[in-house]
Amino acid sequence: MDTNLKKTSRNKHRVSLGTVIWATFLAFNVIIIGTVLIFQVVLLDKFYKSSTKNDLAETAATIANVYTTNQQNREYIPYLDALHLSDDLACEVYISTIEYEKKYDNLTATNTNPYIFNAPTYFDSLGNQNSMVYYEDNYIIFVSKEFSNNLSCYIIITTPIENVGYTVNILKRQIIWIAIASILLSFILARFLSLRISEPIKNLSNSVIDLSKGKFNIEFPKSNYYETNQLSESLTYASHELGKAEQLQRDVLANVTHDFKTPLTLIKSYAEMIRDISGDDKEKRDAHLQTIIEETDRMNKLINDVLALSKAQADVESKNIEFSLSGLCNDSVVRFDELASTKKIHFTYSIQDHVHIIGNKEQIAEVLYNYISNAFNYTRTSIHVTLEVLDKVAIFKVTDDGMGISQEEIPNIFKRYYRSSDSHIRSVNGTGLGLSIVKAILDRHSFTYDVSSEVGVGSTFMFTAPIANSKK
Ligand code: ADP
């Protein structure tokens, strides 16, 4: 409850998805509108003037070209012929050759335009410069000295300045309305988007709360978005896995309880029998005591296996050392010699010397023990243990000629508490945990393992481990 409160108060300082989307839209709007404002309003006058100046310069060059070409042909071309080249600029043009510089014959045609009328003054003001631009009242006056086709001429072009200030005012008003509309629109869009995006997230988080309350195997709601759908699928998978883990835990507990109960019931019954019936009958009493001892051993083995399994699942890396697998194998097999002769089993081994590997020595000893003791539990007449090195890999194998395992059962035998249908006989001394301990240990070491078996012929259990580099 306390942590929930803390979480809620922390969440108060978090910004909602909707606000972030809206802020992003707003920032985007400000950038776009600001850019439009700068270019259309603030810089419009400058742009207009500079682009008109460039247009006038181009027009002047073209006119000069036409004019000088025709001058060369010694034909009289009135400047108005050249004027049609610049129709779109609505300008007036006056041309004068350098030779006729002071004559200005054509001036009469343009005497309504004071700038054209004053062309000589403008030509004089050029001095050494090739072109000049004047902004007088409402006119742009472009004056230039052109050189084309080896002839020079003066050109003056005038064009009225459009009323940019008026245009700017219209644009300003338009931009204000556009800004208001787009801010409103972005608010609506942000709201719509955040609802659409946050809805599936909210649904997911509600289901996660159910999961945290212990409701496993939940189907998380699907959504139309790839990312949230991925999340929902992962959470569904995780909840199923948690469900399985929970089920497994319950099964393990039920199995452990059951496995403890059976020997305990037997111990209690035999103890009562000794007290009530066989107390004075030495032969019977010894038989009953023997059962009590065997059942105690069985319980002991179960406790050891459960402990070994939980240890195997704990981190082993810190305990990894280089050790002689050959030495460990020799120590293990020797411990079974006695049992082999008691059970009259033909027990042989061929163990390559000086095989070193890196791992947790105690846990690998547990693997060897489980493989060999299983072979003793399930064999009929013989067991053969080998350790050899092939391609820098140590291979450990235990082969028996027991009842074998059917192909369908092989994938299950490494599972916790799995015991094949034939091994449920109480005479076989097992807990169903041995191979799951082996699996946990070998998985932790990243060592590979395998079983090959044929029903009625026998089985071979093996694992491989890379040999340590320092020794062979
Ligand atoms: P258990 O304590 O029952 O031996 P294990 O986990 O060691 O448990 O083995 C799981 C099951 O695998 C056994 O119940 C048995 O059915 C099968 N199994 C293991 N080793 C052998 C073997 N050498 N031959 C035949 N079956 C085997």
Coordinates of N, CA, C and O in Angstrom, one line a residue, residues 112-283:
T112 N 7.6 60.6 -70.4 CA 6.7 60.6 -69.3 C 7.4 60.0 -68.1 O 7.0 60.2 -66.9
N113 N 8.5 59.2 -68.3 CA 9.2 58.6 -67.2 C 10.4 59.5 -66.9 O 11.4 59.6 -67.7
P114 N 10.4 60.1 -65.7 CA 11.5 61.1 -65.4 C 12.9 60.4 -65.3 O 13.9 61.1 -65.6
Y115 N 12.9 59.1 -65.0 CA 14.2 58.5 -64.8 C 14.8 58.2 -66.2 O 16.0 58.4 -66.4
I116 N 14.0 57.8 -67.1 CA 14.5 57.6 -68.5 C 14.9 58.9 -69.0 O 15.9 59.1 -69.7
F117 N 14.1 59.9 -68.7 CA 14.4 61.3 -69.2 C 15.8 61.7 -68.7 O 16.6 62.4 -69.4
N118 N 16.1 61.3 -67.5 CA 17.4 61.7 -66.9 C 18.5 60.6 -67.1 O 19.4 60.6 -66.4
A119 N 18.2 59.8 -68.1 CA 19.2 58.7 -68.3 C 20.6 59.2 -68.4 O 21.5 58.5 -67.7
P120 N 21.0 60.3 -69.0 CA 22.4 60.7 -69.1 C 23.0 60.8 -67.8 O 24.1 60.4 -67.6
T121 N 22.3 61.4 -66.8 CA 22.8 61.6 -65.5 C 23.1 60.2 -64.9 O 24.2 60.0 -64.2
Y122 N 22.2 59.3 -65.0 CA 22.5 57.9 -64.5 C 23.7 57.3 -65.1 O 24.5 56.6 -64.5
F123 N 23.8 57.4 -66.5 CA 24.9 56.8 -67.2 C 26.2 57.4 -66.7 O 27.2 56.7 -66.4
D124 N 26.2 58.7 -66.5 CA 27.4 59.4 -66.0 C 27.8 58.9 -64.6 O 28.9 58.7 -64.2
S125 N 26.7 58.6 -63.8 CA 27.0 58.2 -62.4 C 27.6 56.8 -62.3 O 28.1 56.4 -61.2
L126 N 27.5 56.1 -63.4 CA 28.1 54.7 -63.4 C 29.6 54.7 -63.1 O 30.1 53.9 -62.4
G127 N 30.2 55.7 -63.7 CA 31.7 55.8 -63.5 C 32.4 54.5 -64.0 O 32.1 54.1 -65.2
N128 N 33.2 53.9 -63.2 CA 33.9 52.7 -63.6 C 33.0 51.4 -63.4 O 33.4 50.3 -63.7
Q129 N 31.9 51.6 -62.7 CA 31.1 50.4 -62.4 C 30.3 49.9 -63.6 O 30.0 50.7 -64.5
N130 N 30.0 48.6 -63.6 CA 29.3 48.0 -64.7 C 27.8 48.2 -64.6 O 27.0 48.3 -65.5
S131 N 27.3 48.2 -63.3 CA 25.9 48.3 -63.1 C 25.6 49.0 -61.8 O 26.4 48.9 -60.8
M132 N 24.4 49.6 -61.7 CA 24.0 50.2 -60.4 C 22.5 50.0 -60.3 O 21.8 50.0 -61.3
V133 N 22.0 49.9 -59.1 CA 20.5 49.9 -58.9 C 20.1 51.0 -58.0 O 20.8 51.3 -56.9
Y134 N 19.1 51.7 -58.4 CA 18.6 52.8 -57.5 C 17.1 52.5 -57.2 O 16.4 52.0 -58.0
Y135 N 16.8 52.9 -56.0 CA 15.4 52.7 -55.6 C 14.9 54.1 -55.4 O 15.2 54.8 -54.4
E136 N 14.1 54.6 -56.3 CA 13.6 56.0 -56.2 C 12.1 56.0 -56.1 O 11.5 55.4 -57.0
D137 N 11.6 56.7 -55.1 CA 10.1 56.7 -54.9 C 9.5 55.2 -55.1 O 9.9 54.4 -54.4
N138 N 8.8 55.0 -56.1 CA 8.2 53.7 -56.3 C 8.8 53.0 -57.5 O 8.2 52.1 -58.1
Y139 N 10.0 53.3 -57.8 CA 10.7 52.7 -59.0 C 12.0 52.0 -58.7 O 12.7 52.5 -57.8
I140 N 12.3 51.0 -59.4 CA 13.6 50.4 -59.3 C 14.3 50.8 -60.6 O 13.7 50.6 -61.7
I141 N 15.5 51.4 -60.5 CA 16.1 51.9 -61.7 C 17.4 51.1 -61.8 O 18.3 51.1 -61.0
F142 N 17.5 50.3 -62.9 CA 18.7 49.5 -63.2 C 19.5 50.2 -64.3 O 19.0 50.3 -65.4
V143 N 20.7 50.5 -64.0 CA 21.6 51.2 -65.0 C 22.8 50.3 -65.2 O 23.4 49.8 -64.2
S144 N 23.1 50.0 -66.5 CA 24.3 49.2 -66.7 C 25.0 49.5 -68.0 O 24.4 50.1 -68.9
K145 N 26.3 49.2 -67.9 CA 27.1 49.3 -69.2 C 27.3 47.9 -69.7 O 27.9 47.1 -68.9
E146 N 26.8 47.6 -70.8 CA 26.8 46.2 -71.3 C 27.9 46.1 -72.4 O 28.1 47.0 -73.1
F147 N 28.5 44.9 -72.5 CA 29.4 44.7 -73.5 C 29.1 43.4 -74.2 O 29.0 42.3 -73.6
S148 N 28.7 43.4 -75.5 CA 28.2 42.2 -76.1 C 28.6 42.4 -77.6 O 28.5 43.5 -78.2
N149 N 28.9 41.2 -78.2 CA 29.3 41.2 -79.7 C 30.3 42.3 -80.0 O 30.2 43.0 -81.0
N150 N 31.3 42.5 -79.1 CA 32.4 43.5 -79.3 C 31.9 44.9 -79.3 O 32.6 45.8 -79.9
L151 N 30.7 45.1 -78.9 CA 30.1 46.5 -78.9 C 29.7 46.8 -77.5 O 29.2 45.9 -76.8
S152 N 29.8 48.1 -77.1 CA 29.3 48.5 -75.8 C 28.1 49.4 -75.9 O 27.9 50.0 -77.0
C153 N 27.3 49.3 -74.9 CA 26.1 50.2 -74.9 C 25.7 50.5 -73.5 O 26.0 49.7 -72.6
Y154 N 24.9 51.5 -73.3 CA 24.3 51.8 -72.0 C 22.9 51.4 -72.0 O 22.2 51.5 -73.0
I155 N 22.4 50.9 -70.9 CA 21.0 50.5 -70.8 C 20.5 51.0 -69.5 O 21.1 50.9 -68.4
I156 N 19.3 51.5 -69.5 CA 18.6 51.9 -68.3 C 17.3 51.2 -68.3 O 16.5 51.3 -69.3
I157 N 16.9 50.5 -67.3 CA 15.6 49.9 -67.2 C 14.9 50.4 -65.9 O 15.5 50.4 -64.8
T158 N 13.7 50.8 -66.0 CA 12.9 51.2 -64.8 C 11.7 50.3 -64.7 O 11.1 49.9 -65.7
T159 N 11.4 49.9 -63.5 CA 10.2 49.1 -63.2 C 9.6 49.6 -61.9 O 10.3 49.9 -61.0
P160 N 8.3 49.7 -61.9 CA 7.6 50.2 -60.6 C 7.8 49.1 -59.5 O 7.7 47.9 -59.8
I161 N 8.0 49.6 -58.3 CA 8.1 48.7 -57.1 C 6.7 48.4 -56.7 O 5.8 49.2 -56.6
E162 N 6.5 47.0 -56.6 CA 5.1 46.6 -56.2 C 5.0 47.0 -54.7 O 6.0 47.1 -54.0
N163 N 3.8 47.2 -54.2 CA 3.6 47.6 -52.8 C 3.8 46.3 -51.9 O 2.8 45.6 -51.6
V164 N 5.0 46.1 -51.6 CA 5.3 44.9 -50.7 C 4.7 45.0 -49.3 O 4.2 44.1 -48.8
G165 N 4.7 46.3 -48.8 CA 4.1 46.5 -47.4 C 2.7 46.0 -47.3 O 2.3 45.3 -46.4
Y166 N 1.9 46.3 -48.4 CA 0.5 45.9 -48.4 C 0.4 44.3 -48.4 O -0.3 43.7 -47.6
T167 N 1.2 43.7 -49.3 CA 1.3 42.2 -49.3 C 1.6 41.6 -48.0 O 1.1 40.7 -47.5
V168 N 2.7 42.3 -47.3 CA 3.2 41.8 -46.0 C 2.0 41.8 -45.0 O 1.8 40.9 -44.3
N169 N 1.2 42.9 -45.0 CA 0.1 43.0 -44.1 C -0.9 41.9 -44.3 O -1.4 41.3 -43.3
I170 N -1.2 41.6 -45.6 CA -2.2 40.5 -45.9 C -1.6 39.2 -45.3 O -2.2 38.4 -44.7
L171 N -0.3 39.0 -45.7 CA 0.4 37.7 -45.3 C 0.3 37.6 -43.7 O 0.1 36.5 -43.2
K172 N 0.6 38.7 -43.0 CA 0.7 38.6 -41.6 C -0.6 38.2 -41.0 O -0.7 37.3 -40.2
R173 N -1.7 38.8 -41.6 CA -3.1 38.4 -41.1 C -3.3 36.9 -41.4 O -3.8 36.2 -40.5
Q174 N -3.0 36.5 -42.6 CA -3.2 35.1 -43.0 C -2.4 34.2 -42.0 O -3.0 33.2 -41.6
I175 N -1.2 34.5 -41.8 CA -0.3 33.6 -41.0 C -0.9 33.5 -39.5 O -0.9 32.4 -39.0
I176 N -1.4 34.6 -39.0 CA -2.0 34.6 -37.6 C -3.2 33.6 -37.6 O -3.3 32.7 -36.8
W177 N -4.0 33.6 -38.7 CA -5.2 32.7 -38.7 C -4.7 31.3 -38.9 O -5.2 30.3 -38.3
I178 N -3.7 31.1 -39.8 CA -3.2 29.7 -40.0 C -2.6 29.2 -38.7 O -2.8 28.0 -38.3
A179 N -1.9 30.1 -37.9 CA -1.2 29.6 -36.7 C -2.3 29.2 -35.7 O -2.2 28.1 -35.1
I180 N -3.4 30.0 -35.6 CA -4.5 29.6 -34.6 C -5.1 28.3 -35.0 O -5.3 27.4 -34.2
A181 N -5.4 28.2 -36.3 CA -6.0 27.0 -36.8 C -5.1 25.8 -36.6 O -5.6 24.7 -36.1
S182 N -3.8 25.9 -36.9 CA -3.0 24.7 -36.8 C -2.7 24.4 -35.3 O -2.5 23.2 -35.0
I183 N -2.7 25.4 -34.4 CA -2.5 25.0 -33.0 C -3.8 24.3 -32.5 O -3.6 23.2 -31.8
L184 N -4.9 24.7 -32.9 CA -6.2 24.0 -32.5 C -6.2 22.6 -33.1 O -6.5 21.6 -32.4
L185 N -5.8 22.5 -34.4 CA -5.8 21.2 -35.0 C -4.8 20.3 -34.3 O -5.1 19.1 -34.1
S186 N -3.6 20.8 -34.0 CA -2.6 19.9 -33.4 C -3.1 19.5 -32.0 O -2.8 18.4 -31.6
F187 N -3.8 20.4 -31.3 CA -4.4 20.0 -30.0 C -5.3 18.8 -30.1 O -5.2 17.8 -29.4
I188 N -6.2 18.9 -31.1 CA -7.2 17.8 -31.4 C -6.5 16.6 -31.8 O -6.8 15.5 -31.3
L189 N -5.5 16.7 -32.7 CA -4.8 15.5 -33.2 C -4.0 14.9 -32.1 O -4.0 13.6 -31.9
A190 N -3.4 15.7 -31.2 CA -2.6 15.2 -30.1 C -3.5 14.4 -29.2 O -3.1 13.3 -28.7
R191 N -4.6 14.9 -28.9 CA -5.6 14.3 -28.0 C -6.0 13.0 -28.6 O -6.0 11.9 -27.9
F192 N -6.3 13.0 -29.9 CA -6.8 11.8 -30.5 C -5.7 10.7 -30.5 O -5.9 9.6 -30.2
L193 N -4.5 11.2 -30.9 CA -3.3 10.2 -31.0 C -3.0 9.6 -29.6 O -2.8 8.4 -29.5
S194 N -3.0 10.5 -28.6 CA -2.6 10.0 -27.3 C -3.6 9.1 -26.7 O -3.3 8.1 -26.1
L195 N -4.9 9.3 -27.1 CA -6.0 8.4 -26.6 C -5.8 7.0 -27.3 O -5.8 6.0 -26.7
R196 N -5.5 7.1 -28.6 CA -5.3 5.8 -29.4 C -4.1 5.1 -28.9 O -4.1 3.9 -28.9
I197 N -3.0 5.8 -28.6 CA -1.8 5.1 -28.2 C -1.9 4.7 -26.7 O -1.5 3.6 -26.4
S198 N -2.4 5.6 -25.9 CA -2.3 5.2 -24.4 C -3.4 4.2 -24.1 O -3.3 3.5 -23.1
E199 N -4.5 4.1 -24.9 CA -5.5 3.1 -24.5 C -5.0 1.7 -24.4 O -5.2 1.1 -23.3
P200 N -4.3 1.2 -25.5 CA -3.7 -0.2 -25.3 C -2.7 -0.3 -24.2 O -2.7 -1.3 -23.5
I201 N -2.0 0.8 -23.9 CA -1.0 0.7 -22.8 C -1.7 0.6 -21.5 O -1.4 -0.2 -20.6
K202 N -2.8 1.4 -21.3 CA -3.6 1.3 -20.1 C -4.2 -0.1 -19.9 O -4.1 -0.6 -18.8
N203 N -4.7 -0.6 -21.0 CA -5.3 -2.0 -20.9 C -4.2 -3.0 -20.5 O -4.5 -3.8 -19.6
L204 N -3.0 -2.8 -21.1 CA -1.9 -3.7 -20.7 C -1.6 -3.6 -19.2 O -1.4 -4.6 -18.5
S205 N -1.5 -2.3 -18.8 CA -1.1 -2.2 -17.4 C -2.1 -2.7 -16.4 O -1.8 -3.2 -15.4
N206 N -3.4 -2.6 -16.8 CA -4.5 -3.2 -16.0 C -4.2 -4.7 -15.8 O -4.4 -5.3 -14.8
S207 N -3.9 -5.4 -17.0 CA -3.7 -6.8 -17.0 C -2.5 -7.2 -16.2 O -2.4 -8.2 -15.5
V208 N -1.4 -6.3 -16.3 CA -0.2 -6.5 -15.5 C -0.5 -6.5 -14.0 O 0.0 -7.3 -13.2
I209 N -1.4 -5.6 -13.6 CA -1.8 -5.6 -12.2 C -2.5 -6.9 -11.8 O -2.1 -7.5 -10.7
D210 N -3.3 -7.4 -12.7 CA -3.9 -8.7 -12.4 C -2.8 -9.8 -12.2 O -2.9 -10.6 -11.3
L211 N -1.8 -9.7 -13.1 CA -0.7 -10.7 -13.1 C 0.0 -10.6 -11.8 O 0.3 -11.6 -11.2
S212 N 0.3 -9.3 -11.4 CA 1.0 -9.2 -10.1 C 0.2 -9.7 -8.9 O 0.8 -10.0 -7.9
K213 N -1.1 -9.8 -9.1 CA -1.9 -10.3 -8.0 C -2.0 -11.8 -8.0 O -2.7 -12.4 -7.2
G214 N -1.2 -12.4 -9.0 CA -1.2 -13.9 -9.0 C -2.1 -14.6 -10.0 O -2.2 -15.8 -9.9
K215 N -2.7 -13.8 -10.8 CA -3.6 -14.4 -11.9 C -2.7 -14.7 -13.0 O -2.3 -13.8 -13.8
F216 N -2.3 -16.0 -13.2 CA -1.4 -16.3 -14.3 C -2.2 -16.7 -15.5 O -3.4 -16.8 -15.4
N217 N -1.5 -17.1 -16.6 CA -2.1 -17.5 -17.8 C -3.1 -16.5 -18.4 O -4.2 -16.8 -18.9
I218 N -2.8 -15.2 -18.2 CA -3.6 -14.1 -18.7 C -3.3 -13.9 -20.2 O -2.2 -14.0 -20.7
E219 N -4.4 -13.7 -21.0 CA -4.2 -13.3 -22.4 C -4.2 -11.8 -22.4 O -5.2 -11.2 -22.2
F220 N -3.1 -11.2 -22.7 CA -3.0 -9.7 -22.7 C -3.7 -9.2 -24.0 O -3.6 -9.8 -25.0
P221 N -4.5 -8.1 -23.8 CA -5.2 -7.6 -25.0 C -4.4 -7.2 -26.2 O -3.3 -6.6 -26.0
K222 N -4.8 -7.6 -27.4 CA -4.1 -7.2 -28.6 C -4.4 -5.8 -29.0 O -5.4 -5.2 -28.5
S223 N -3.5 -5.2 -29.7 CA -3.8 -3.8 -30.2 C -3.4 -3.7 -31.7 O -2.8 -4.6 -32.2
N224 N -3.7 -2.5 -32.3 CA -3.4 -2.4 -33.7 C -2.0 -1.9 -34.0 O -1.6 -1.9 -35.1
Y225 N -1.2 -1.6 -32.9 CA 0.1 -1.1 -33.1 C 1.1 -2.2 -32.9 O 1.0 -3.0 -32.0
Y226 N 2.1 -2.2 -33.8 CA 3.1 -3.2 -33.8 C 3.8 -3.4 -32.4 O 3.9 -4.4 -31.8
E227 N 4.3 -2.2 -31.9 CA 5.1 -2.2 -30.6 C 4.2 -2.7 -29.4 O 4.7 -3.6 -28.7
T228 N 3.0 -2.1 -29.3 CA 2.2 -2.6 -28.1 C 1.8 -4.0 -28.3 O 1.6 -4.7 -27.3
N229 N 1.6 -4.4 -29.6 CA 1.2 -5.8 -29.8 C 2.3 -6.7 -29.4 O 2.1 -7.8 -28.8
Q230 N 3.6 -6.3 -29.8 CA 4.7 -7.1 -29.4 C 4.8 -7.3 -27.9 O 5.0 -8.4 -27.3
L231 N 4.6 -6.1 -27.2 CA 4.6 -6.1 -25.7 C 3.5 -7.0 -25.2 O 3.8 -7.8 -24.3
S232 N 2.3 -6.9 -25.8 CA 1.2 -7.8 -25.3 C 1.6 -9.3 -25.5 O 1.3 -10.1 -24.6
E233 N 2.2 -9.6 -26.7 CA 2.5 -11.0 -26.9 C 3.6 -11.5 -25.9 O 3.5 -12.6 -25.3
S234 N 4.6 -10.6 -25.6 CA 5.7 -11.0 -24.7 C 5.1 -11.2 -23.3 O 5.4 -12.1 -22.6
L235 N 4.2 -10.3 -22.9 CA 3.6 -10.4 -21.6 C 2.7 -11.6 -21.5 O 2.7 -12.3 -20.5
T236 N 2.0 -11.9 -22.6 CA 1.1 -13.2 -22.6 C 2.1 -14.4 -22.4 O 1.8 -15.3 -21.6
Y237 N 3.2 -14.3 -23.1 CA 4.1 -15.5 -23.0 C 4.7 -15.6 -21.6 O 4.7 -16.6 -21.0
A238 N 5.1 -14.4 -21.1 CA 5.6 -14.4 -19.7 C 4.6 -14.9 -18.7 O 4.9 -15.6 -17.8
S239 N 3.3 -14.5 -18.9 CA 2.3 -14.9 -17.9 C 2.1 -16.4 -18.0 O 1.9 -17.1 -17.0
H240 N 2.1 -16.9 -19.2 CA 2.0 -18.4 -19.4 C 3.2 -19.1 -18.7 O 3.0 -20.1 -18.1
E241 N 4.4 -18.6 -19.0 CA 5.6 -19.2 -18.4 C 5.5 -19.1 -16.8 O 5.8 -20.1 -16.2
L242 N 5.0 -18.0 -16.3 CA 4.9 -17.9 -14.9 C 3.8 -18.9 -14.4 O 4.0 -19.5 -13.3
G243 N 2.8 -19.0 -15.2 CA 1.7 -20.0 -14.8 C 2.3 -21.4 -14.8 O 2.1 -22.1 -13.8
K244 N 3.2 -21.7 -15.8 CA 3.8 -23.0 -15.8 C 4.7 -23.2 -14.6 O 4.7 -24.3 -13.9
A245 N 5.5 -22.1 -14.3 CA 6.4 -22.2 -13.2 C 5.7 -22.4 -11.9 O 6.1 -23.2 -11.0
E246 N 4.5 -21.7 -11.8 CA 3.7 -21.9 -10.6 C 3.2 -23.3 -10.4 O 3.2 -23.9 -9.4
Q247 N 2.7 -23.8 -11.6 CA 2.2 -25.2 -11.6 C 3.2 -26.1 -11.2 O 3.0 -27.0 -10.4
L248 N 4.5 -25.9 -11.8 CA 5.6 -26.8 -11.5 C 5.9 -26.8 -10.0 O 6.2 -27.8 -9.4
Q249 N 5.9 -25.6 -9.5 CA 6.2 -25.4 -8.1 C 5.2 -26.2 -7.2 O 5.6 -26.9 -6.3
R250 N 3.9 -26.1 -7.6 CA 2.9 -26.8 -6.9 C 3.1 -28.4 -7.0 O 3.1 -29.1 -6.1
D251 N 3.5 -28.8 -8.3 CA 3.7 -30.2 -8.5 C 4.9 -30.7 -7.7 O 4.8 -31.8 -7.1
V252 N 6.0 -29.8 -7.7 CA 7.2 -30.2 -7.0 C 6.8 -30.4 -5.5 O 7.2 -31.4 -4.8
L253 N 6.1 -29.5 -5.0 CA 5.7 -29.5 -3.5 C 4.9 -30.8 -3.3 O 5.1 -31.5 -2.3
A254 N 3.9 -31.0 -4.2 CA 3.0 -32.2 -4.0 C 3.9 -33.5 -4.1 O 3.7 -34.4 -3.2
N255 N 4.8 -33.5 -5.0 CA 5.7 -34.7 -5.2 C 6.5 -34.9 -3.9 O 6.7 -36.0 -3.4
V256 N 7.2 -33.8 -3.5 CA 8.1 -33.9 -2.3 C 7.3 -34.3 -1.1 O 7.7 -35.3 -0.4
T257 N 6.1 -33.7 -0.9 CA 5.3 -34.1 0.2 C 4.9 -35.6 0.1 O 5.0 -36.3 1.1
H258 N 4.5 -36.0 -1.1 CA 4.1 -37.4 -1.3 C 5.3 -38.3 -1.0 O 5.1 -39.3 -0.3
D259 N 6.4 -37.9 -1.6 CA 7.6 -38.8 -1.5 C 8.1 -38.9 0.0 O 8.7 -39.9 0.4
F260 N 7.8 -37.8 0.7 CA 8.2 -37.9 2.2 C 7.2 -38.7 3.0 O 7.5 -39.4 3.9
K261 N 5.9 -38.6 2.5 CA 4.9 -39.2 3.3 C 5.0 -40.7 3.2 O 4.8 -41.4 4.3
T262 N 5.3 -41.2 2.0 CA 5.3 -42.7 1.9 C 6.4 -43.3 2.8 O 6.0 -44.2 3.6
P263 N 7.6 -42.9 2.8 CA 8.6 -43.5 3.7 C 8.2 -43.3 5.2 O 8.3 -44.2 6.0
L264 N 7.7 -42.1 5.5 CA 7.3 -41.8 6.9 C 6.2 -42.7 7.3 O 6.2 -43.2 8.5
T265 N 5.2 -43.0 6.4 CA 4.1 -43.9 6.8 C 4.7 -45.3 7.1 O 4.3 -45.9 8.1
L266 N 5.6 -45.7 6.2 CA 6.2 -47.0 6.4 C 7.0 -47.1 7.7 O 6.9 -48.0 8.4
I267 N 7.8 -46.0 7.9 CA 8.6 -46.0 9.1 C 7.7 -46.1 10.4 O 7.9 -46.9 11.3
K268 N 6.6 -45.3 10.3 CA 5.7 -45.3 11.5 C 5.1 -46.7 11.7 O 5.0 -47.3 12.8
S269 N 4.6 -47.3 10.5 CA 3.9 -48.6 10.6 C 4.8 -49.7 11.2 O 4.5 -50.5 12.0
Y270 N 6.1 -49.7 10.6 CA 7.0 -50.7 11.0 C 7.5 -50.5 12.5 O 7.6 -51.4 13.2
A271 N 7.6 -49.2 12.9 CA 7.9 -49.0 14.3 C 6.8 -49.5 15.2 O 7.0 -50.1 16.3
E272 N 5.5 -49.2 14.8 CA 4.4 -49.7 15.6 C 4.4 -51.2 15.6 O 4.1 -51.8 16.7
M273 N 4.7 -51.8 14.5 CA 4.7 -53.3 14.4 C 5.8 -53.9 15.4 O 5.5 -54.8 16.1
I274 N 6.9 -53.2 15.4 CA 8.0 -53.6 16.4 C 7.5 -53.5 17.8 O 7.6 -54.4 18.6
R275 N 6.8 -52.4 18.1 CA 6.3 -52.1 19.4 C 5.2 -53.2 19.8 O 5.2 -53.8 20.8
D276 N 4.3 -53.5 18.8 CA 3.1 -54.3 19.2 C 3.3 -55.8 18.9 O 2.7 -56.6 19.6
I277 N 4.0 -56.1 17.8 CA 4.0 -57.5 17.4 C 5.4 -58.1 17.5 O 5.6 -59.1 18.2
S278 N 6.4 -57.5 16.8 CA 7.6 -58.2 16.6 C 8.7 -57.9 17.6 O 9.8 -58.3 17.5
G279 N 8.3 -57.2 18.7 CA 9.3 -56.7 19.7 C 10.2 -57.8 20.2 O 11.4 -57.7 20.2
D280 N 9.7 -59.0 20.4 CA 10.5 -60.1 21.0 C 11.0 -61.1 20.0 O 11.9 -61.9 20.3
D281 N 10.4 -61.0 18.8 CA 10.8 -61.9 17.7 C 12.0 -61.3 17.0 O 11.8 -60.4 16.1
K282 N 13.2 -61.7 17.3 CA 14.4 -61.1 16.8 C 14.4 -61.0 15.2 O 14.7 -60.0 14.6
E283 N 14.0 -62.2 14.6 CA 14.1 -62.3 13.2 C 13.2 -61.2 12.5 O 13.6 -60.5 11.6

